[in-house]
Coordinates of C-alpha atoms and ligand atoms in Angstrom, one line a residue:
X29 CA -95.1 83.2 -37.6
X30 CA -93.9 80.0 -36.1
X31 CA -95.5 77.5 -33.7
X32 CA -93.7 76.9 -30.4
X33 CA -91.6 73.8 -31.4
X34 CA -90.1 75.4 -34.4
X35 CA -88.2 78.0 -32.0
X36 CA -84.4 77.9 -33.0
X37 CA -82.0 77.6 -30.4
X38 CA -78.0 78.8 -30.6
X39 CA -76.9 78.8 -26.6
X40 CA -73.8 80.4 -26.9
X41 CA -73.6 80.8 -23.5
X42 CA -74.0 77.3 -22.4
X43 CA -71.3 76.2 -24.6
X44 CA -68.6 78.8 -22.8
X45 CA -68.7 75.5 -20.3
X46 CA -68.9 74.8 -16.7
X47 CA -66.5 77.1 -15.4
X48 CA -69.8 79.7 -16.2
X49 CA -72.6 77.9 -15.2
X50 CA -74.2 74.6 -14.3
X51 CA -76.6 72.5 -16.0
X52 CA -80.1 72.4 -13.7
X53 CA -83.4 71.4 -14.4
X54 CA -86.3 73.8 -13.7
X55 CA -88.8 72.1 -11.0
X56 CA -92.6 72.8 -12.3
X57 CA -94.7 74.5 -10.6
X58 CA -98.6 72.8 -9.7
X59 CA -101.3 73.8 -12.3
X60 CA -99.4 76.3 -14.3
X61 CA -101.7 78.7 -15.9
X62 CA -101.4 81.5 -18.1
X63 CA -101.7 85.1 -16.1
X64 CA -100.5 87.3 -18.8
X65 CA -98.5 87.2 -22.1
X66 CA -97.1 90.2 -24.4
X67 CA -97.6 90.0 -27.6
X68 CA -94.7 92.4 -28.5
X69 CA -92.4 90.0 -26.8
X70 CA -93.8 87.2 -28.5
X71 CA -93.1 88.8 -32.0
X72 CA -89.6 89.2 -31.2
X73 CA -89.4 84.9 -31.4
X74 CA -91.5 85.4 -33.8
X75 CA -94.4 83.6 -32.4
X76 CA -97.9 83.5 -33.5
X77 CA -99.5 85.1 -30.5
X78 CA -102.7 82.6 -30.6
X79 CA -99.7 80.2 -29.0
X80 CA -100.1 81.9 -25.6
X81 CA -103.5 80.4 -24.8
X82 CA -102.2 76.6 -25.3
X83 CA -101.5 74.5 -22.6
X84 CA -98.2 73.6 -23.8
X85 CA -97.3 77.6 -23.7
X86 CA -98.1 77.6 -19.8
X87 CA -96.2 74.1 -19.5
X88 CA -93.0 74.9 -21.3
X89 CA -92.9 78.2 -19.2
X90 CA -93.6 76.3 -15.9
X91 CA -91.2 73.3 -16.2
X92 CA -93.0 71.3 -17.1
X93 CA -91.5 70.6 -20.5
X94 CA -88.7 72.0 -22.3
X95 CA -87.3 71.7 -25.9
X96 CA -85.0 69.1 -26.4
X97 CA -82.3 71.8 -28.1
X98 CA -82.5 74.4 -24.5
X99 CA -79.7 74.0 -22.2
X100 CA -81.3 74.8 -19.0
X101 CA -78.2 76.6 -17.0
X102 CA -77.6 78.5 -13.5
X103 CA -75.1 81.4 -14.4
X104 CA -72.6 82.3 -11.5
X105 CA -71.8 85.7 -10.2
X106 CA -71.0 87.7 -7.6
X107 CA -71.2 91.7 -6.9
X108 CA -71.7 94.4 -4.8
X109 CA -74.6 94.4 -2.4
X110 CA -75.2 97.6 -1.2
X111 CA -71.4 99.0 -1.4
X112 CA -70.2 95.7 0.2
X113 CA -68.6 92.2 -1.9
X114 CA -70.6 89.6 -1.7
X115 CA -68.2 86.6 -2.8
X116 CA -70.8 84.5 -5.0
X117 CA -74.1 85.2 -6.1
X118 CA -75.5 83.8 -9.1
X119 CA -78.7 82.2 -10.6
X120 CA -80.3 81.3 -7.5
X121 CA -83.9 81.2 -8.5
X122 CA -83.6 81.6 -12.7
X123 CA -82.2 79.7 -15.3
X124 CA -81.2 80.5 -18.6
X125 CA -83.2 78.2 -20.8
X126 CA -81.2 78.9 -23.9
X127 CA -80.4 81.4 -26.8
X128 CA -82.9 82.0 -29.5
X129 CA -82.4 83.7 -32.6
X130 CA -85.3 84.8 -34.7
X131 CA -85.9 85.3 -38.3
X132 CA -84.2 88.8 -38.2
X133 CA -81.2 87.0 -36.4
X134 CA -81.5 88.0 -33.4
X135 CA -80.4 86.5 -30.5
X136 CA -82.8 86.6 -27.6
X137 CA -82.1 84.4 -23.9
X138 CA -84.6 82.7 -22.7
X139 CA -84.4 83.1 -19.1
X140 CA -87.2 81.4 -16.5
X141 CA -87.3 83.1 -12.9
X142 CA -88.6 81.3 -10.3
X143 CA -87.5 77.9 -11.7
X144 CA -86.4 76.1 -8.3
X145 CA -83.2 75.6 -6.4
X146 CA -80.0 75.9 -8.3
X147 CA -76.6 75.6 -6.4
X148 CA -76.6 79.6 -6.2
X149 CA -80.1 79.1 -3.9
X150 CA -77.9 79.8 -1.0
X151 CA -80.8 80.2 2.0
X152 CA -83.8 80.8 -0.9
X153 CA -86.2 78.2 -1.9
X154 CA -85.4 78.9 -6.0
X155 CA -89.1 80.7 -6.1
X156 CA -90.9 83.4 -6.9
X157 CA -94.0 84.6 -5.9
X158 CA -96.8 86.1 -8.6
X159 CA -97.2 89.5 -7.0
X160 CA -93.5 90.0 -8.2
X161 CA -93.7 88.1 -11.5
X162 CA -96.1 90.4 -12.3
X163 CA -94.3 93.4 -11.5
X164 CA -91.1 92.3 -13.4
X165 CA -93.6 91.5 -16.4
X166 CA -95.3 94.7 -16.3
X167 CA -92.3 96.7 -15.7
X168 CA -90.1 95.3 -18.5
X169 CA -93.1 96.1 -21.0
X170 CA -93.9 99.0 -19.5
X171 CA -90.2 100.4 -19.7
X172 CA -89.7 99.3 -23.3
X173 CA -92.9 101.1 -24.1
X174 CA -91.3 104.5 -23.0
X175 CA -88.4 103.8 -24.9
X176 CA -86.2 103.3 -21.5
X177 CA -83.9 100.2 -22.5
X178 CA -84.8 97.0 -20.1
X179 CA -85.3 94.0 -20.6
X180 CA -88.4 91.8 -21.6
X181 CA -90.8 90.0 -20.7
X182 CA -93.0 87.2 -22.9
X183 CA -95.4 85.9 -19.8
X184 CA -96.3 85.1 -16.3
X185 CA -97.3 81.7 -15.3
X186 CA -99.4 81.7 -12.2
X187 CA -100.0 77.9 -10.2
X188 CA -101.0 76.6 -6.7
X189 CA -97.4 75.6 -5.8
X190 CA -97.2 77.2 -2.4
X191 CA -94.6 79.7 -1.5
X192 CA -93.9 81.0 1.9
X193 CA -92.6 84.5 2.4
X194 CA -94.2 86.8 5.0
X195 CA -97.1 84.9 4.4
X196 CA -98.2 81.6 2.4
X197 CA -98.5 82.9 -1.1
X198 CA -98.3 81.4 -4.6
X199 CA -95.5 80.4 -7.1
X200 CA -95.2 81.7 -10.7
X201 CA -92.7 82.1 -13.4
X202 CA -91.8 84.6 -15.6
X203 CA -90.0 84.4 -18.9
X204 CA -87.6 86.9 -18.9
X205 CA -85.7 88.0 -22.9
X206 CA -82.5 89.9 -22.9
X207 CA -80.0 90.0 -25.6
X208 CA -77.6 89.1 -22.8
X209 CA -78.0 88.0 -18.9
X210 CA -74.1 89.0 -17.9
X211 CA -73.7 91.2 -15.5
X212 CA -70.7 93.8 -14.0
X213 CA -70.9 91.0 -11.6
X214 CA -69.7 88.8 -13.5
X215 CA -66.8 90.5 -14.4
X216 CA -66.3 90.9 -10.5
X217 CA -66.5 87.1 -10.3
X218 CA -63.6 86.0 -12.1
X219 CA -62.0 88.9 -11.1
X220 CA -62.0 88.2 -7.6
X221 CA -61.9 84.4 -7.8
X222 CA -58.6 85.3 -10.1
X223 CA -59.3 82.9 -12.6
X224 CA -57.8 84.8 -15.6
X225 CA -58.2 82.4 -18.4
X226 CA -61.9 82.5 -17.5
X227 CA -62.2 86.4 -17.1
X228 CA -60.6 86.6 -20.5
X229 CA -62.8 83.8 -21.9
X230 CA -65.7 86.3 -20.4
X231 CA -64.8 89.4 -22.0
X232 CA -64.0 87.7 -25.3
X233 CA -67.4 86.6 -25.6
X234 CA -69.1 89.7 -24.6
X235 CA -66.8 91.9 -27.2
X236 CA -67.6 89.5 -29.7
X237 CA -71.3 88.7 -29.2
X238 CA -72.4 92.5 -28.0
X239 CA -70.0 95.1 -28.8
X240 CA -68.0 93.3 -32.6
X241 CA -67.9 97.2 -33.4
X242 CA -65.1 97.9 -31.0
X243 CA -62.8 95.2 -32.3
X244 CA -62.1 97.5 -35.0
X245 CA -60.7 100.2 -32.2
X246 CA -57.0 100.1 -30.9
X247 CA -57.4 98.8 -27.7
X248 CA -61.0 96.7 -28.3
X249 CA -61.8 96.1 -24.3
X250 CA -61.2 99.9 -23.5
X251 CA -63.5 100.8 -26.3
X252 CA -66.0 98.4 -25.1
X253 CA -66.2 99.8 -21.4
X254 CA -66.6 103.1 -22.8
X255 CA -69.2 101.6 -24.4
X256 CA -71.1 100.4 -21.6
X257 CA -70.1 103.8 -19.4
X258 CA -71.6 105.4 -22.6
X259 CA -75.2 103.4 -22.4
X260 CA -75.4 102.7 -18.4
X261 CA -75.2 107.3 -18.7
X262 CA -77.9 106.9 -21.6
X263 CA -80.0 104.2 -19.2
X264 CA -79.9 106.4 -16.1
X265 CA -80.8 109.5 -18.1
X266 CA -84.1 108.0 -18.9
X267 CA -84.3 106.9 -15.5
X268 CA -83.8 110.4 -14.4
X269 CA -85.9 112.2 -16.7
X270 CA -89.2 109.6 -16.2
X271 CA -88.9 109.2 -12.5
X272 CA -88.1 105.7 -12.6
X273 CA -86.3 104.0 -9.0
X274 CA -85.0 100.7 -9.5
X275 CA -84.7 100.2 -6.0
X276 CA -81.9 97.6 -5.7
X277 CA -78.7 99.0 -7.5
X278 CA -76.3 96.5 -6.6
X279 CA -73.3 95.5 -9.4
X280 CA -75.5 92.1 -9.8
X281 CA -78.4 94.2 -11.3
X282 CA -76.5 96.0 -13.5
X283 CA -76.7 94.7 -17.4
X284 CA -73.3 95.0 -19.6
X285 CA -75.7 95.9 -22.2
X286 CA -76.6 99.4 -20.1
X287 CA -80.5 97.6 -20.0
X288 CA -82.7 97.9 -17.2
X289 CA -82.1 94.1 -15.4
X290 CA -83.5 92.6 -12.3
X291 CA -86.7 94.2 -10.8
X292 CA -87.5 94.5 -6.9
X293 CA -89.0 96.9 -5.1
X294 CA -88.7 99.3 -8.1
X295 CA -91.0 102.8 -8.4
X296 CA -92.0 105.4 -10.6
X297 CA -92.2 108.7 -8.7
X298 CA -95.9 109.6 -8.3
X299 CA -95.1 113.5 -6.5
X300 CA -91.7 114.5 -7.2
X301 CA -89.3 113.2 -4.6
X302 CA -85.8 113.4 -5.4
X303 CA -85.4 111.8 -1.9
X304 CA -87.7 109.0 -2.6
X305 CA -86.5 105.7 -1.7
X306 CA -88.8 102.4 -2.8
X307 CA -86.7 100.1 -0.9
X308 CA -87.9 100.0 2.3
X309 CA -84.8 97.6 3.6
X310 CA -82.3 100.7 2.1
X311 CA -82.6 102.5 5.4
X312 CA -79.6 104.9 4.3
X313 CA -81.3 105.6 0.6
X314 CA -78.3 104.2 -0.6
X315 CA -80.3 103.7 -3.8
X316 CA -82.3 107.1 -3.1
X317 CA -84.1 108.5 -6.5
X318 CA -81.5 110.9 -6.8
X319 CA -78.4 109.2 -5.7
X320 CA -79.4 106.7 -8.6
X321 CA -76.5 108.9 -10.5
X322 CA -73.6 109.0 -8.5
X323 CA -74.8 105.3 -8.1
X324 CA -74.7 104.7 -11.5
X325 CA -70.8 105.9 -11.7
X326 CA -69.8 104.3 -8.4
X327 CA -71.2 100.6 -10.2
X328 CA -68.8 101.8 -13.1
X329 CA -66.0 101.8 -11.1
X330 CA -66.8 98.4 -9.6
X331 CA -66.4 97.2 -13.0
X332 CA -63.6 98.7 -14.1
X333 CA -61.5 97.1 -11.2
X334 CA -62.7 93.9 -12.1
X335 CA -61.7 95.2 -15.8
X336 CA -58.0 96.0 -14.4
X337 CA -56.1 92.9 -15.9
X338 CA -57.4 93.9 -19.4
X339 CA -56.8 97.7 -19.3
X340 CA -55.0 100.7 -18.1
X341 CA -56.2 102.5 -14.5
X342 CA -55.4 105.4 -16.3
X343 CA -57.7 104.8 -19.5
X344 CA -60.3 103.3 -17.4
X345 CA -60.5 106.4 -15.3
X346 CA -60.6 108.7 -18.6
X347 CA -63.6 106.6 -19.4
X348 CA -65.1 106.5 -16.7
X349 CA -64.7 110.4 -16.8
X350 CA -67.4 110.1 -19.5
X351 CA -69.8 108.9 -17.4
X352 CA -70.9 112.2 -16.1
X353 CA -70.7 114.8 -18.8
X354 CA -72.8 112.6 -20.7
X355 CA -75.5 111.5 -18.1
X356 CA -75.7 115.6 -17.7
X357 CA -76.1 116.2 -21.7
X358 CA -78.6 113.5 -22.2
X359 CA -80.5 114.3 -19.5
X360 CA -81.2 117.6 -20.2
X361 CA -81.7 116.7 -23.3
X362 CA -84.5 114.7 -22.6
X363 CA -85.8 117.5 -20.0
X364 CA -86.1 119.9 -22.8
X365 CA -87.9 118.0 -24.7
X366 CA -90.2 117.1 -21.6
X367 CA -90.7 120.6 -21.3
X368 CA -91.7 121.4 -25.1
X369 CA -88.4 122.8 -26.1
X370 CA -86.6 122.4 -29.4
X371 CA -83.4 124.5 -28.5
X372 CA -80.7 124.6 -25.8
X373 CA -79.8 127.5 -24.3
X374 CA -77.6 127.8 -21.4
X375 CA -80.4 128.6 -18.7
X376 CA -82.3 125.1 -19.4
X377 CA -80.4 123.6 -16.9
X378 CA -81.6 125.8 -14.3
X379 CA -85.1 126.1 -15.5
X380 CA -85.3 122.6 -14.9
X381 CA -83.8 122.6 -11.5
X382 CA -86.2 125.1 -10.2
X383 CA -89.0 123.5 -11.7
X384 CA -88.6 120.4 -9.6
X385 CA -87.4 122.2 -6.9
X386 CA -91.1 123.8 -6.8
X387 CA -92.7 120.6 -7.6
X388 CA -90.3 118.8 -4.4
X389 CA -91.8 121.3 -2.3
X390 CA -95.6 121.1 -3.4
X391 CA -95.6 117.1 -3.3
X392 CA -97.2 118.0 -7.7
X393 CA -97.2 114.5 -9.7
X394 CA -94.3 114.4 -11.9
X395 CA -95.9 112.6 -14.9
X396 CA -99.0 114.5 -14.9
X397 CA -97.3 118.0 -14.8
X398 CA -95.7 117.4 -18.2
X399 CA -98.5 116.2 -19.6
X400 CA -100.6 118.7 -18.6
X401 CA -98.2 121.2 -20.0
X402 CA -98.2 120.4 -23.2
X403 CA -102.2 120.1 -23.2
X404 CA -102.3 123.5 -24.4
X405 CA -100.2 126.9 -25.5
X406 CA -97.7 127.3 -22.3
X407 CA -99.6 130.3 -20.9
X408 CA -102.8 128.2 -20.4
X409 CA -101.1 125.4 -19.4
X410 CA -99.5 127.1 -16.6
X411 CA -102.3 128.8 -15.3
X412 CA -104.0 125.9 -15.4
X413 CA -101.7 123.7 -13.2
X414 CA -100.9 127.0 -11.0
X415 CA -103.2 125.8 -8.4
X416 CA -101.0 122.9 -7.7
X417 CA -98.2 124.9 -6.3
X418 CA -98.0 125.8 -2.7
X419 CA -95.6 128.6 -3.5
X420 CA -97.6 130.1 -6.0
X421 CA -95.1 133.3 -5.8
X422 CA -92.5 130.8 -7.3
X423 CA -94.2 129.4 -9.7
X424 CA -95.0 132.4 -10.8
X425 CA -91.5 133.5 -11.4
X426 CA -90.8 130.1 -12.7
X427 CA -94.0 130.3 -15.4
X428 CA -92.5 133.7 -16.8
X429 CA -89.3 132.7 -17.0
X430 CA -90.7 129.2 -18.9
X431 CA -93.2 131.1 -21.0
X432 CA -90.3 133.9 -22.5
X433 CA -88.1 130.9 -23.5
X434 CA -91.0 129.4 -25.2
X435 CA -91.3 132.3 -27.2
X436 CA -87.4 132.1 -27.9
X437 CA -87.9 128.2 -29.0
X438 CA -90.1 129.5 -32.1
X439 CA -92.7 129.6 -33.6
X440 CA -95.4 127.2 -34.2
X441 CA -98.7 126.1 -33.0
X442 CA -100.6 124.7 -30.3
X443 CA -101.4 121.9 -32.3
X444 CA -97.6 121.0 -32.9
X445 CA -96.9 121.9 -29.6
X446 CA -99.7 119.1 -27.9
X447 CA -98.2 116.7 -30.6
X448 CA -94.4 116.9 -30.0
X449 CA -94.9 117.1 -25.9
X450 CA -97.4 114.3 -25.8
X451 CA -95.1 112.1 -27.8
X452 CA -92.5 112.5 -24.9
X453 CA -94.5 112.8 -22.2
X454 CA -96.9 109.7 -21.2
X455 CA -100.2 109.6 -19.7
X456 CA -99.7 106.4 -18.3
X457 CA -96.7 105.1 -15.8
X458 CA -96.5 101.8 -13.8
X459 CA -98.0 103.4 -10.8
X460 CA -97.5 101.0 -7.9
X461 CA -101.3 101.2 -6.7
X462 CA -101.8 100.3 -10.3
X463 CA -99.8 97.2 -9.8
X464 CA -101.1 96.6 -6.2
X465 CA -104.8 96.8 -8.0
X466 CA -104.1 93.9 -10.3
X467 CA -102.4 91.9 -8.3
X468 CA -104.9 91.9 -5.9
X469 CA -107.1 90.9 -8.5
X470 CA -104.6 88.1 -9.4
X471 CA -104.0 86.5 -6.6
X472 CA -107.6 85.6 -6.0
X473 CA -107.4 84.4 -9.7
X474 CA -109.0 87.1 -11.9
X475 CA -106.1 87.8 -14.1
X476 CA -107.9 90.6 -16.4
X477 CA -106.5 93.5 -14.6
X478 CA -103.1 92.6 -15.4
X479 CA -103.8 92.1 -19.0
X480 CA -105.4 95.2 -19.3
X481 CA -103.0 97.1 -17.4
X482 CA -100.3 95.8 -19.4
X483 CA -102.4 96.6 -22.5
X484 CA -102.7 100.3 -21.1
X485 CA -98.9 100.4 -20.4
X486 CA -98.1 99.4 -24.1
X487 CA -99.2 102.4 -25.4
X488 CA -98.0 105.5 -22.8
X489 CA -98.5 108.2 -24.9
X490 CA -101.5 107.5 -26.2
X491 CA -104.6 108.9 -24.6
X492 CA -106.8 105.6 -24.7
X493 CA -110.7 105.8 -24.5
X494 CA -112.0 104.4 -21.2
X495 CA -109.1 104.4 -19.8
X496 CA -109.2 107.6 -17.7
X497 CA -108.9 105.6 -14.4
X498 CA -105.3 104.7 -15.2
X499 CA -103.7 108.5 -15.6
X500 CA -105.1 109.8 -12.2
X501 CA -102.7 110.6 -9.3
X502 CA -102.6 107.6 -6.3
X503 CA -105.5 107.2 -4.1
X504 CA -104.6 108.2 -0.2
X505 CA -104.1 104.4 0.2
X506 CA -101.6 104.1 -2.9
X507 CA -99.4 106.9 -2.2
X508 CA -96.9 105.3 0.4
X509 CA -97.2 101.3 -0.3
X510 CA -94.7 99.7 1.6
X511 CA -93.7 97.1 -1.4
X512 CA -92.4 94.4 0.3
X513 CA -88.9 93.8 -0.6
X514 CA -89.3 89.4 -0.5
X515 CA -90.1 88.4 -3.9
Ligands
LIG629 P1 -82.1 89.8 -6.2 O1 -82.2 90.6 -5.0 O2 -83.4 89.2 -6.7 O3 -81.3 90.5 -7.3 O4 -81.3 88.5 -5.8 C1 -80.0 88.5 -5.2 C2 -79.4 87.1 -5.2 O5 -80.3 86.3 -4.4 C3 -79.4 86.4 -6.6 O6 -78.2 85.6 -6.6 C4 -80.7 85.6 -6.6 O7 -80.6 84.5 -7.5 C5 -80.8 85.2 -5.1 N1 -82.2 84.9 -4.7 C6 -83.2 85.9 -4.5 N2 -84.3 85.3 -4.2 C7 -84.1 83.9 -4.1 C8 -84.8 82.8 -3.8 N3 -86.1 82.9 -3.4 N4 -84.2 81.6 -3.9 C9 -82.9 81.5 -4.2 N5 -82.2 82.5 -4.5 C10 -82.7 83.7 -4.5
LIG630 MG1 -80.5 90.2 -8.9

């Protein structure tokens, strides 16, 4: 366990130069505060968690002070906003403190959101607000917990440093951890600035740092994007298969690790919608719940053009030809399993499709449903949750058809059955009413709601005594919150 001055620093990053990113000093925030730490992210710098409740915890992670071997830098980047190029983007509110590596050697970024103005602030004022501090922080947990890659988050620092967005709110920070912060778009950066030597300089650095394995491959940039098509099909999979919306898809999201990166006005489905859209300034649902797949190839492609100078159209289009094949496989995969299943057969496909075809059309909660089906032996179980089908002559056909390919999956008993389901199915999902609940609570300064939510969240699958309140469906008042999109 180490104290909080015995971090070890390696900014690899920082030292790729200026051409990448400029040297800016976060601007502290007033009366920085702890709101909420994780413990789990805290192990992975290996730091004692008692450190969280210091004052110098809530200063270092509020600007106020800073280790003298961090190399506080804005990144530059550009992207794709919503299908069109935006020229230059960048850090305009974050900065990457510095690299880490703990005692496993492992490299971790250090990256502070709602640090101040950078020169990517373009029209922003460089903050961040705590209602969506707290929803990165309790997202990234909350992902990693169900096993969906993302990345992390170590804390949340509240203060009174005013913030104006529709209304006066309040600023806060949160430390954000990632293996990596580079995005497609800053591939598309270089790309379009045509600065070669720089791109090059790029791409090195990611092959070397993230994917060494493909450097034993013929072509070692080819093998990488396949690489990243491979885990961005993997990512959106598990996105798929938990009902998870991230809301703001744009090439600037999107993590060259395949991780989970940059959260808005993100959702987890309560009813099944595969029309949902949590974005309420995506008026054509570009980023729609479903259309989160095409999406997902589309961003691909962005990357690949920006990939052009390195490799072949023709072998980038063979990889991206991966994309899809392998979303399908793993998805279904994971739906199997959702459903109890230990085999594949060549109807599962369409088992699932009708099942959330039903569910579409009865407005039944998506996390609860699987949950509730692996409660008990699958005749029970669907008799049970029957009653919340509107077309309860589907459902019927449906539960046959489910309970006969049960009895094809084998043999073995309720008990294995509960066990195996439960470990892929969670109790407990980042409802937003759940989020709206404790940051409610937050911002008039009562931050135990967020700590125990995030406690909740840690442990998904677990049933958790006392807890009940957190595994029901919305409230009438929680079902359609407009999030707002300012953060
Ligand atoms: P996001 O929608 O959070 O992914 O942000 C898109 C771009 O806008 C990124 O370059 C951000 O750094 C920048 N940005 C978002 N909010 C602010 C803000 N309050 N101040 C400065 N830049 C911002
Ligand atoms: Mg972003």
């Amino acid at each position: 366990m180490k104290a909080l001055d015995e971090l070890t620093f390696d900014n690899r990053f920082a030292r790729l130069g200026d051409a990448f990113s400029t040297h800016v000093l976060p601007e502290p925030l007033d009366a920085p505060r702890l709101v909420v730490a994780s413990e789990a992210a805290m192990a992975l710098l290996d730091l004692d968690p008692a450190v969280a409740e210091t004052p110098v915890f809530a200063e270092l992670f509020s600007g106020h002070k800073l280790w003298a071997e961090a190399e506080p830098r804005a990144m530059v980047y550009s992207g794709h906003q919503f299908g069109g190029y935006t020229p230059q983007l960048g850090d305009g509110r974050g900065l990457l403190l510095g690299e880490v590596y703990n005692e496993a050697g492992e490299h971790w970024d250090l990256h502070l959101k709602g640090a101040g103005m950078t020169p990517y602030s373009r029209m922003g004022d460089g903050r961040a607000v705590l209602r969506s501090s707290i929803r990165e922080f309790l997202a990234s947990e909350a992902l990693h917990a169900l096993g969906i890659p993302s990345s992390r988050a170590l804390c949340v620092i509240g203060s009174d440093t005013p913030v104006w967005r529709e209304k006066q709110e309040r600023g806060a920070m949160v430390l954000r951890m990632a293996h990596s912060h580079i995005r497609f778009g800053h591939f598309e950066y270089f790309y379009y600035t045509k600065k070669p030597e720089q791109q090059a300089l790029l791409a090195e650095h990611v092959l070397n740092l993230h994917y060494p394995e493909c450097r034993e491959q013929p072509e070692p940039y080819l093998a990488m994007f396949r690489e990243i098509v491979e885990r961005n099909a993997e990512l959106i999979a598990k996105w798929q298969a938990y009902g998870f919306c991230h809301g703001v898809m744009n090439t600037d999201n999107m993590s060259i690790l395949g991780i989970t990166f940059d959260f808005g006005p993100f959702a987890f489905l309560d009813d099944f919608d595969a029309h949902f859209i949590c974005n309420h300034s995506d008026h054509e649902g570009r980023y729609s719940f479903s259309n989160q797949v095409p999406i997902g190839q589309w961003n691909l492609s962005a990357l690949a053009q920006a990939l052009t100078p390195f490799i072949s159209v023709d072998a980038l289009k063979e990889a991206l030809g991966l994309y899809l094949p392998l979303y399908q496989a793993n998805y279904l995969d994971l739906m199997r399993r959702r459903l109890g299943l230990t085999t594949a057969e060549d109807d599962d496909q369409q088992l699932v499709e009708r099942l959330l075809k039903l569910m579409q059309n009865s407005g039944v909660d998506y996390t609860l449903f699987f949950r509730r089906l692996g409660d008990e032996s699958a005749a029970l179980a669907v008799a049970r949750l029957r009653d919340d089908f509107v077309d309860l002559a589907g459902f019927d056909a449906w539960a046959e058809q489910y309970k006969a390919r049960v009895v094809r999956d084998g043999d073995y008993s309720e008990e294995q059955r509960r066990a195996r389901m439960h470990a892929v199915n969670p109790l407990y999902i980042l409802r937003n009413y759940l989020a709206q609940n404790a940051i409610a609570a937050a911002e008039s300064g009562d931050y135990s709601e967020v700590r125990r939510l995030h406690e909740v969240l840690s442990r998904p699958f677990e049933e958790q005594a006392g807890m009940e309140q957190y595994a029901q469906r919305p409230p009438d008042w929680g079902k359609h919150l407009e999030i707002s999109c300012s953060s």
